Coordinates of C-alpha atoms in Angstrom, one line a residue:
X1 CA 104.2 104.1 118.1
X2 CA 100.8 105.7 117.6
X3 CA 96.9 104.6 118.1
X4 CA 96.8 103.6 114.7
X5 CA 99.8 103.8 113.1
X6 CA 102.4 101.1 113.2
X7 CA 105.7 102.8 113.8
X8 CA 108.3 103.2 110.3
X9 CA 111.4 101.8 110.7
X10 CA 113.7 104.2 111.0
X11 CA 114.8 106.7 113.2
X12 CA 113.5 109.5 111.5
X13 CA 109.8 108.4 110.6
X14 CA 109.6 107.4 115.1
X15 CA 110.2 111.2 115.5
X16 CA 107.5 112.4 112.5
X17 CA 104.7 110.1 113.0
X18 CA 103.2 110.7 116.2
X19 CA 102.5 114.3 115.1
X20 CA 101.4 113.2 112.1
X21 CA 98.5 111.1 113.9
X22 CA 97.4 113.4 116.8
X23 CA 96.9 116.0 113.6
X24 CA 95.2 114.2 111.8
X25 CA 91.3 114.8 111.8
X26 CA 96.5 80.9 119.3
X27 CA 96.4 79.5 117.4
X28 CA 97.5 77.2 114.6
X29 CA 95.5 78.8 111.1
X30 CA 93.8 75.2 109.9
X31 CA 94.4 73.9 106.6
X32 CA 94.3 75.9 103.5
X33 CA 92.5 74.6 100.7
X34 CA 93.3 75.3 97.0
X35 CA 89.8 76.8 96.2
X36 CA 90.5 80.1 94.1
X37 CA 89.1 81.9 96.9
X38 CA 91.2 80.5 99.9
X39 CA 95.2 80.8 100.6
X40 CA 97.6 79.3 98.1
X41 CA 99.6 77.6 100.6
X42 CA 100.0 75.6 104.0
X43 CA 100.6 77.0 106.8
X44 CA 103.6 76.9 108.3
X45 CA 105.0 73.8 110.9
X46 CA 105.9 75.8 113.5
X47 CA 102.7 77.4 114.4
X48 CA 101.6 74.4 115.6
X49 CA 101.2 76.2 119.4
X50 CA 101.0 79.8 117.9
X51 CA 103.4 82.2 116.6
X52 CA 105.7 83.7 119.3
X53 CA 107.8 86.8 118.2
X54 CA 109.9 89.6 118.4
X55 CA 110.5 92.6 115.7
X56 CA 113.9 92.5 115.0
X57 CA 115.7 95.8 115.4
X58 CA 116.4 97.1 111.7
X59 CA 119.6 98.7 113.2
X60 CA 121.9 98.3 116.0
X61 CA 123.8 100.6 118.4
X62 CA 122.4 103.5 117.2
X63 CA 123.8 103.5 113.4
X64 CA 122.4 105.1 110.4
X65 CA 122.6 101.6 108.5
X66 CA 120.2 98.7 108.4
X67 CA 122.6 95.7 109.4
X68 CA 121.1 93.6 106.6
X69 CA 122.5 96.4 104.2
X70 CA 126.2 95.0 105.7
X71 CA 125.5 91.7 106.7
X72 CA 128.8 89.8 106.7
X73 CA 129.7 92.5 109.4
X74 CA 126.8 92.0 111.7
X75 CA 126.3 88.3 110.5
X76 CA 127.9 86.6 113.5
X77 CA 126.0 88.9 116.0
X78 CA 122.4 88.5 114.5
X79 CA 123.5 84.5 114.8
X80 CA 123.8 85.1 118.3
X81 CA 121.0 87.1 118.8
X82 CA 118.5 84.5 117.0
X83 CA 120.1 82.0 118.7
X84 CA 119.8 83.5 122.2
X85 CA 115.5 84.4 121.2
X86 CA 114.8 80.5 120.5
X87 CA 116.8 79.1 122.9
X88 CA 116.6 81.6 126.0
X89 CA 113.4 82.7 125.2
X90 CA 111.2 80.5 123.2
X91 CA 110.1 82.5 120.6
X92 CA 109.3 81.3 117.2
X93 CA 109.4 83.8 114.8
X94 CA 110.9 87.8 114.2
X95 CA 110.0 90.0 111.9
X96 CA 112.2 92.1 109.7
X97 CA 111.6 94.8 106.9
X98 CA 112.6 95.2 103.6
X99 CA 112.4 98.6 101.7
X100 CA 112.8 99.0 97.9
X101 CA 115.8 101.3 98.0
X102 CA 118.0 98.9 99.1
X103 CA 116.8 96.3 97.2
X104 CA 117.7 98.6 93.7
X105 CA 120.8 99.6 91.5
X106 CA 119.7 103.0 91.3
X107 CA 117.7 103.8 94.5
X108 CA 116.1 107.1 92.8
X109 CA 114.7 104.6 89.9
X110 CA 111.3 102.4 89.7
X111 CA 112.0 98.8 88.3
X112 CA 110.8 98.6 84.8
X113 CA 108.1 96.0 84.5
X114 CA 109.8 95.2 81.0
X115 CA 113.0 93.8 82.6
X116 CA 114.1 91.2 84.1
X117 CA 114.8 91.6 87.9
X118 CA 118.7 91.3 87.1
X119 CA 118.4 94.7 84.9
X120 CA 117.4 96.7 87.6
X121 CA 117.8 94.8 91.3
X122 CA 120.8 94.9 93.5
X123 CA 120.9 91.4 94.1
X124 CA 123.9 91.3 96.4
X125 CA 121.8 93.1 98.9
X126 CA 118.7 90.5 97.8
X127 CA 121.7 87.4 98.5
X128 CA 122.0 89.2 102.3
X129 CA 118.3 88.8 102.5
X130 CA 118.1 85.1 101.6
X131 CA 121.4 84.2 103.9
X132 CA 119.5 85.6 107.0
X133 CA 116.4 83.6 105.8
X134 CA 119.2 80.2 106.3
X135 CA 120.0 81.6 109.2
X136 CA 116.8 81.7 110.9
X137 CA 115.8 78.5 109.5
X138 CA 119.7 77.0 111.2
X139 CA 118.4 78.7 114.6
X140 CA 115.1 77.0 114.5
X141 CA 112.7 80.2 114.1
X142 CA 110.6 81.4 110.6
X143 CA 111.0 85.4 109.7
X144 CA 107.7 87.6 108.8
X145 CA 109.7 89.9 106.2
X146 CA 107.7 93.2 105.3
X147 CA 108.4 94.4 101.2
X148 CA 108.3 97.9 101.7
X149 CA 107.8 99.9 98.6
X150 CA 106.4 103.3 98.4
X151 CA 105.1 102.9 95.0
X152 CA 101.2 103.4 95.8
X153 CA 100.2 106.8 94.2
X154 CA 100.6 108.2 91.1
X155 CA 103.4 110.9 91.3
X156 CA 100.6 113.4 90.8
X157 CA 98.5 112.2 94.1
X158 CA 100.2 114.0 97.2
X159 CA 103.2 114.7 95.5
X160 CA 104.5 117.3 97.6
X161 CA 104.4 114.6 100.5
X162 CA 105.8 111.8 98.0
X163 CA 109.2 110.6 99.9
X164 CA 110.4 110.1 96.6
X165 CA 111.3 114.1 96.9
X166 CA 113.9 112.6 98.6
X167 CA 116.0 111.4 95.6
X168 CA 116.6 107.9 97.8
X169 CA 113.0 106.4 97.0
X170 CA 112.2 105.3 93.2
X171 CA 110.0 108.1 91.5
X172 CA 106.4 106.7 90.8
X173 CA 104.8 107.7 87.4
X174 CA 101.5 107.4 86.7
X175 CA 100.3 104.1 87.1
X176 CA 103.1 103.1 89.6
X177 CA 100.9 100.0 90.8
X178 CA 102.8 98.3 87.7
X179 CA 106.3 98.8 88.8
X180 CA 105.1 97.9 92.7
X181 CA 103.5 94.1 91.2
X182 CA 107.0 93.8 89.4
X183 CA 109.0 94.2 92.7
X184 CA 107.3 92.3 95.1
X185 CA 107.3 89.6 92.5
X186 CA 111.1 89.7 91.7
X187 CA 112.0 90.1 95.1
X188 CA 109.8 87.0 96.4
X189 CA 110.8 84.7 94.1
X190 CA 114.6 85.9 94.0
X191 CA 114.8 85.3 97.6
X192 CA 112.9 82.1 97.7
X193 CA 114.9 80.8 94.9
X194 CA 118.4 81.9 96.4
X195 CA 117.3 80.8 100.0
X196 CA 118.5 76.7 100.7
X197 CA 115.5 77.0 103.1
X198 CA 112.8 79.1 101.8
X199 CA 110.1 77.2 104.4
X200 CA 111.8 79.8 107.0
X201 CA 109.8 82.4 106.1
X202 CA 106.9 82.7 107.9
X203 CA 104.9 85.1 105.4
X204 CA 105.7 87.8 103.3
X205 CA 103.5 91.3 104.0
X206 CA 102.5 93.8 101.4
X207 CA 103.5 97.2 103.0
X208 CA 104.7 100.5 102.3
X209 CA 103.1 104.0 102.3
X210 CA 104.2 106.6 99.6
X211 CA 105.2 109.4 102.2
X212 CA 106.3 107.6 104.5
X213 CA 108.2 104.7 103.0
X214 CA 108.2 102.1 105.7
X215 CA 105.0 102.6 107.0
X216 CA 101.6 101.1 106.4
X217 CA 99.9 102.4 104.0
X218 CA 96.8 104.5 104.2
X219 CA 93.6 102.3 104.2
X220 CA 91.4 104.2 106.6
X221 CA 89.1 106.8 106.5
X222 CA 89.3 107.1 102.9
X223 CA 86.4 109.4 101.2
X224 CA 84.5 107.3 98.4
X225 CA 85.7 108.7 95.3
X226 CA 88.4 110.9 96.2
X227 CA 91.2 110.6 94.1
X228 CA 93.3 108.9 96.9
X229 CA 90.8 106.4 97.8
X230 CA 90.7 105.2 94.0
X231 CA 93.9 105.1 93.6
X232 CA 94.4 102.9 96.9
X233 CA 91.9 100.3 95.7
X234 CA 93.1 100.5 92.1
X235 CA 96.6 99.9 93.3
X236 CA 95.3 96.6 96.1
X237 CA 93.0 95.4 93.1
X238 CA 96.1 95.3 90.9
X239 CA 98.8 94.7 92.7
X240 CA 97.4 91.9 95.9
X241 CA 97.0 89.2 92.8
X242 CA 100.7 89.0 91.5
X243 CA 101.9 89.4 95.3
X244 CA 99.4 86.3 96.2
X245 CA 100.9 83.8 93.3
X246 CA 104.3 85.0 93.6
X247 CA 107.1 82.2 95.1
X248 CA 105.8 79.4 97.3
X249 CA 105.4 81.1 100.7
X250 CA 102.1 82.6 102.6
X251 CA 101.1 85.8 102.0
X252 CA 99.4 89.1 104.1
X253 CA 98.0 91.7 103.1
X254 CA 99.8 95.4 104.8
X255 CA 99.1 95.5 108.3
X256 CA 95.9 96.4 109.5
X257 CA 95.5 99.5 112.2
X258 CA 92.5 100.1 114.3
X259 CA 92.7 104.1 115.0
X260 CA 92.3 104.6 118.8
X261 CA 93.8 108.0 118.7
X262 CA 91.6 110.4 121.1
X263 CA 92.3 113.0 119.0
X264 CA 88.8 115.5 118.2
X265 CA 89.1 114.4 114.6
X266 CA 88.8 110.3 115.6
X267 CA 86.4 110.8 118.6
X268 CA 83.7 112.2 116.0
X269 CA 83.9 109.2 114.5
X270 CA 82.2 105.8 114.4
X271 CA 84.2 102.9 116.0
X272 CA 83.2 101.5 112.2
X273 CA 85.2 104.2 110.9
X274 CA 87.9 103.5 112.6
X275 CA 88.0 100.2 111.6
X276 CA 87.4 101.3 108.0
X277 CA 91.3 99.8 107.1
X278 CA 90.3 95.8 107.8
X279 CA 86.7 96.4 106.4
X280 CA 88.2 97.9 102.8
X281 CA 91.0 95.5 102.7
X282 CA 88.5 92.7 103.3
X283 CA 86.4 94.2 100.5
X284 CA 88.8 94.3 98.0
X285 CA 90.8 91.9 98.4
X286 CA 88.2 89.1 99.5
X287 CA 84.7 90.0 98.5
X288 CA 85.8 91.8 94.8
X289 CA 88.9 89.3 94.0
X290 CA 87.8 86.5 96.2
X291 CA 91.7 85.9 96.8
X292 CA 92.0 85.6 100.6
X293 CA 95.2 85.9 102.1
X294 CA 97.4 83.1 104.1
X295 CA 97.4 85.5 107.3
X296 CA 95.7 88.8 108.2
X297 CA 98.3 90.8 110.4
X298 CA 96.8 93.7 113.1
X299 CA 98.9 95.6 114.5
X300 CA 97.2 95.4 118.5
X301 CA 96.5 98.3 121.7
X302 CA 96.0 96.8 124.5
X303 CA 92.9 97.1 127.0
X304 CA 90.7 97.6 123.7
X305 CA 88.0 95.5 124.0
X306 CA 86.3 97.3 125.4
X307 CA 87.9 100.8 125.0
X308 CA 86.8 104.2 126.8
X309 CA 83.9 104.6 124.4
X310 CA 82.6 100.8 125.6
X311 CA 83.1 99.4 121.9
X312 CA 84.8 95.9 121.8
X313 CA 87.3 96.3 119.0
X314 CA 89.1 92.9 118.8
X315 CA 85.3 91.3 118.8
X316 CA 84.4 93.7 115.6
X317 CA 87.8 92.9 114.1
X318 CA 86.8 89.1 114.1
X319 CA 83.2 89.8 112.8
X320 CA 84.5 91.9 110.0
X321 CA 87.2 89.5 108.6
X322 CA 85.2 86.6 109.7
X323 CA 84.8 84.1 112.6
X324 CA 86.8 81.2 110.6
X325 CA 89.5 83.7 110.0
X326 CA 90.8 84.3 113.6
X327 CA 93.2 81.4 113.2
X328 CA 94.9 83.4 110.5
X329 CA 95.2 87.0 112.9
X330 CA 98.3 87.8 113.4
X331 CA 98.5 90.1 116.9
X332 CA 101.6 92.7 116.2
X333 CA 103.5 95.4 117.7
X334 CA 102.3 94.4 120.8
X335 CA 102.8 97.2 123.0
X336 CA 104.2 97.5 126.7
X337 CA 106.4 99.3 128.9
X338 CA 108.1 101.9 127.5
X339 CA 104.7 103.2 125.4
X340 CA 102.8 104.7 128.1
X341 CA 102.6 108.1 126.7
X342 CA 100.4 107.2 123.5
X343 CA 98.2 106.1 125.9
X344 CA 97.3 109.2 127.0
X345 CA 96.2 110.7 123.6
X346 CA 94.1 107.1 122.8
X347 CA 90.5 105.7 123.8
X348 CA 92.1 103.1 125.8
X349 CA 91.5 102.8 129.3
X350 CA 94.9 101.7 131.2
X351 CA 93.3 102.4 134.5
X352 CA 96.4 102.4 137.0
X353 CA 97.6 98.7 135.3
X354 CA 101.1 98.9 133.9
X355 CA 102.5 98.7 130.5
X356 CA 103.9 94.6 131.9
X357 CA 100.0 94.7 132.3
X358 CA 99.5 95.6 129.0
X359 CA 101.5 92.6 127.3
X360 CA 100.1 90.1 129.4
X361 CA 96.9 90.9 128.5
X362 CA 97.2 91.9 124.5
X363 CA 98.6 87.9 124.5
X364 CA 95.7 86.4 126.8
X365 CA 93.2 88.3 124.0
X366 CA 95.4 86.0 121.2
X367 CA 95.0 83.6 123.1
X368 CA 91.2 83.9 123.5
X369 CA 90.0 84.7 120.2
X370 CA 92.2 81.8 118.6
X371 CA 94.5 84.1 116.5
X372 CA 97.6 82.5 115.0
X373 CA 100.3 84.3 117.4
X374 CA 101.5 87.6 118.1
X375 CA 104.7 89.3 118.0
X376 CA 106.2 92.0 120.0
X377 CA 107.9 95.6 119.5
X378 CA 110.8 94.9 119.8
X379 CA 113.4 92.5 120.9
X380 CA 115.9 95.6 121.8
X381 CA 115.6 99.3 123.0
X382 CA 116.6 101.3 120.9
X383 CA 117.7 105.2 121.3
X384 CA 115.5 107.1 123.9
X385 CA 112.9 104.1 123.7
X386 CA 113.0 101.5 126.7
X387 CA 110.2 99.4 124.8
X388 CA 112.4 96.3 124.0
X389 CA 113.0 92.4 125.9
X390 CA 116.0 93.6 126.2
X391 CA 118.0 96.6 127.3
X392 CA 120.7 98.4 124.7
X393 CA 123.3 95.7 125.8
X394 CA 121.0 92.6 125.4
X395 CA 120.0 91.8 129.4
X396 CA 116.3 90.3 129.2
X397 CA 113.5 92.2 130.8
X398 CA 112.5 88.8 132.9
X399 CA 108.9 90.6 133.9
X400 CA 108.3 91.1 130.9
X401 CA 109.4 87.8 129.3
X402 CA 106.9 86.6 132.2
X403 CA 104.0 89.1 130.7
X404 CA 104.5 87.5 127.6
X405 CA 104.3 84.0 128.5
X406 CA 108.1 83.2 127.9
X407 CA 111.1 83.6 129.7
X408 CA 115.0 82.8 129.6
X409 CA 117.0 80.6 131.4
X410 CA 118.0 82.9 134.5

C-alpha cells in the first residue's frame, strides 16, 4: 500500500504500484433526505454504532483465482470466515471487489450500451456475487462491494499504459464513459434484483483506473485542461448520475486518497494539492451536478493530522467535503503492522509508535471527527505481507483486535 494509492487487488498491481507512486512527480450518517441534491437512500441499520470492517481477501492461499470467480468451491469457507468476523470479532461490514472482466462473456469486449445486460454479461458469475450478498446478510454483516471497470479514457488517452493491452480488460473506444454507465447500471440492478436480501449491501463504490484495473482512479493533481483531466471530469459528469439512480442501495463515489508520499515531486506541493482528489470529486459531483453521494470513502494514513509538514489533513478533509458530511466518511485501508516501510517514503511522522499504534489511533480519529466507520486492510495476510487480523491459517492478531477496538473470544 502506498501514501496515496489504495493498493489493487491483485497480486501483481501490490508489486507495481509502489514504484509507480515514489516516481511519480463514528458514526451513524443521519437521515437522508430526498432533495435532488442529497443521497437517494437511507442509510443502512447497522451503522447505528459505526461501521466496523475488514477487506475481505480477493483470493486465498495464494491462488491465481478470485474465490468469488468459483464460489460453490470456496462457499462453505467464506461462511465460516464471515461467521467467525461477526461473531468472534464484532465487526459489521467487509469489503469486496468486483472487476468488469469477470463480470463479461467475452472479457476482451466493452458491453454495448444498446443491449441488454443478458447479451453481453456473464451472469453466472453476477448469481455468485448476489449469493455471497445472502450470505453476508445470513451472518449478520453488510458488504461495501467495489465495481471495478477500467473503462475511464478514451483508448487514445494513455493508451500505451491502457490494461486493456492486455487482451483480459474490455477495449475502450472513444467515448468509453457510455459503456462504463451501462455496466455499473446492469450490474447494480442484476445483483440487487437476484439478491433475496439486497439491504446487505452496505454501498456500492465507483472505482476502477484504466491502467491499472483495480485501482482508484486518478483524480489528483490533474492539470486544468489537459486532455486527461477533461476526460476524467467528462467521464464523473457522465457516468456518477446513472451509477447514483441505479438499484436501491447507497452509493460512493471511488475512493478518495490524500497523497502523503515524501517523494521530491509531492513535497513541492501544496498540502491543497495533495488533496486535489476530494476537492475535484466534491466539485463535480456536488457543486456542478448537485448529486451528493450516500457515503464519501478515504482511504486513511495514520498520524496525519498533523503530518511532518504540520498540516492537519483529516481537519481539511472535513472542511472540503463539508462539516455535515463527516457522518458519511468512510475511514479505509486502515493501515498497521505489517506497512511500516511506506512510512518511511511518506510525510507522516510515526515517531518510535508502532504500526498496533497506528490502528488504534487511525480509529480514535473516526471516532473523533464523527465519520461513519472504518474498515481495515485486511482480514488475512496474504503472501509476503503480515498486514492482516489474522495470520495465513486464520489465528487472530488479539493486539491488534485490541488496537481496533474489537476482539474475539480467547
Amino acid at each position: 500500500m502506498l501514501m496515496g494509492w489504495r493498493p489493487a487487488r491483485s497480486v501483481l498491481m501490490r508489486a507495481v504500484l509502489p514504484a509507480i507512486l515514489i516516481g511519480a512527480e463514528s458514526f451513524a450518517a443521519p437521515p437522508f433526505s430526498s432533495h435532488a441534491n442529497e443521497p437517494q437512500t437511507d442509510t443502512p441499520t447497522s451503522t447505528a454504532h459505526g461501521f466496523r470492517g475488514a477487506h475481505l481477501n480477493e483470493r486465498l492461499d495464494g491462488s491465481e483465482t478470485p474465490w468469488l470467480v468459483d464460489y460453490a468451491a470456496h462457499r462453505a469457507r467464506i461462511r465460516g470466515i464471515l461467521d467467525g468476523l461477526v461473531k468472534g470479532a464484532g465487526v459489521n461490514l467487509v469489503d469486496i471487489f468486483v472487476s468488469i472482466p469477470y463480470t463479461l462473456k467475452e472479457p476482451s469486449r466493452a458491453p454495448d450500451p444498446a443491449l441488454p445486460l443478458a447479451a453481453w454479461g456473464n451472469t453466472a458469475y453476477l448469481d455468485r456475487v448476489a449469493a455471497f450478498v445472502d450470505d453476508c446478510a445470513a451472518a449478520g454483516v453488510q458488504v461495501e462491494i467495489d465495481l471495478a471497470s477500467n473503462l475511464w479514457m478514451p483508448a487514445s488517452i494513455d493508451s500505451a499504459q491502457q490494461i486493456a493491452q492486455s487482451g483480459h480488460w474490455p477495449k475502450p473506444d472513444e467515448t468509453p464513459w457510455d459503456e462504463a454507465a451501462h455496466w455499473y447500471r446492469g450490474c447494480i440492478e442484476y445483483v440487487e434484483a437476484r439478491a433475496a436480501h439486497p439491504e446487505a449491501i452496505a454501498l456500492w463504490c465507483m472505482m476502477g483506473n484504466h491502467a491499472l484495473g483495480t485501482a482508484e482512479p486518478r483524480l489528483w493533481d490533474l492539470a486544468p485542461g489537459t486532455p486527461e483531466a477533461l476526460a476524467t471530469e467528462t467521464f464523473v459528469k457522465h457516468v456518477w448520475p446513472v451509477f447514483r439512480a441505479a438499484g436501491k442501495r447507497p452509493k460512493a463515489p471511488p475512493v478518495l486518497l490524500p497523497i502523503l508520499s515524501s517523494a521530491p515531486y509531492w513535497t513541492a506541493k501544496t498540502p491543497g494539492e495533495r488533496l486535489s482528489a476530494f476537492s475535484n470529486m466534491k466539485r463535480w459531483i456536488v457543486d456542478d451536478l448537485k448529486l451528493a453521494p450516500d457515503y464519501w470513502v478515504m482511504s486513511t494514513y495514520p498520524w496525519c493530522d498533523p503530518a511532518q509538514d504540520d498540516f492537519h489533513y483529516l481537519r481539511r478533509i472535513v472542511e472540503i467535503l463539508g462539516s455535515d458530511q463527516a457522518g458519511r466518511i468512510l475511514s479505509t485501508d486502515l493501515k498497521g503492522p505489517g506497512h511500516e516501510r511506506e512510512w518511511v517514503t511518506s510525510i507522516i511522522a510515526p515517531q518510535g509508535r508502532s504500526g498496533v499504534d497506528a490502528l488504534a489511533w487511525q480509529v480514535e480519529q473516526s471516532r473523533a471527527y464523527g465519520f461513519a466507520g472504518w474498515w481495515v486492510w485486511a482480514w488475512q495476510d496474504s503472501g509476503e505481507a503480515a498486514w492482516g487480523m489474522t495470520d495465513k491459517d486464520g489465528t487472530w492478531k488479539h493486539e491488534r483486535l485490541r488496537a481496533l477496538g474489537i476482539g474475539v473470544r480467547e
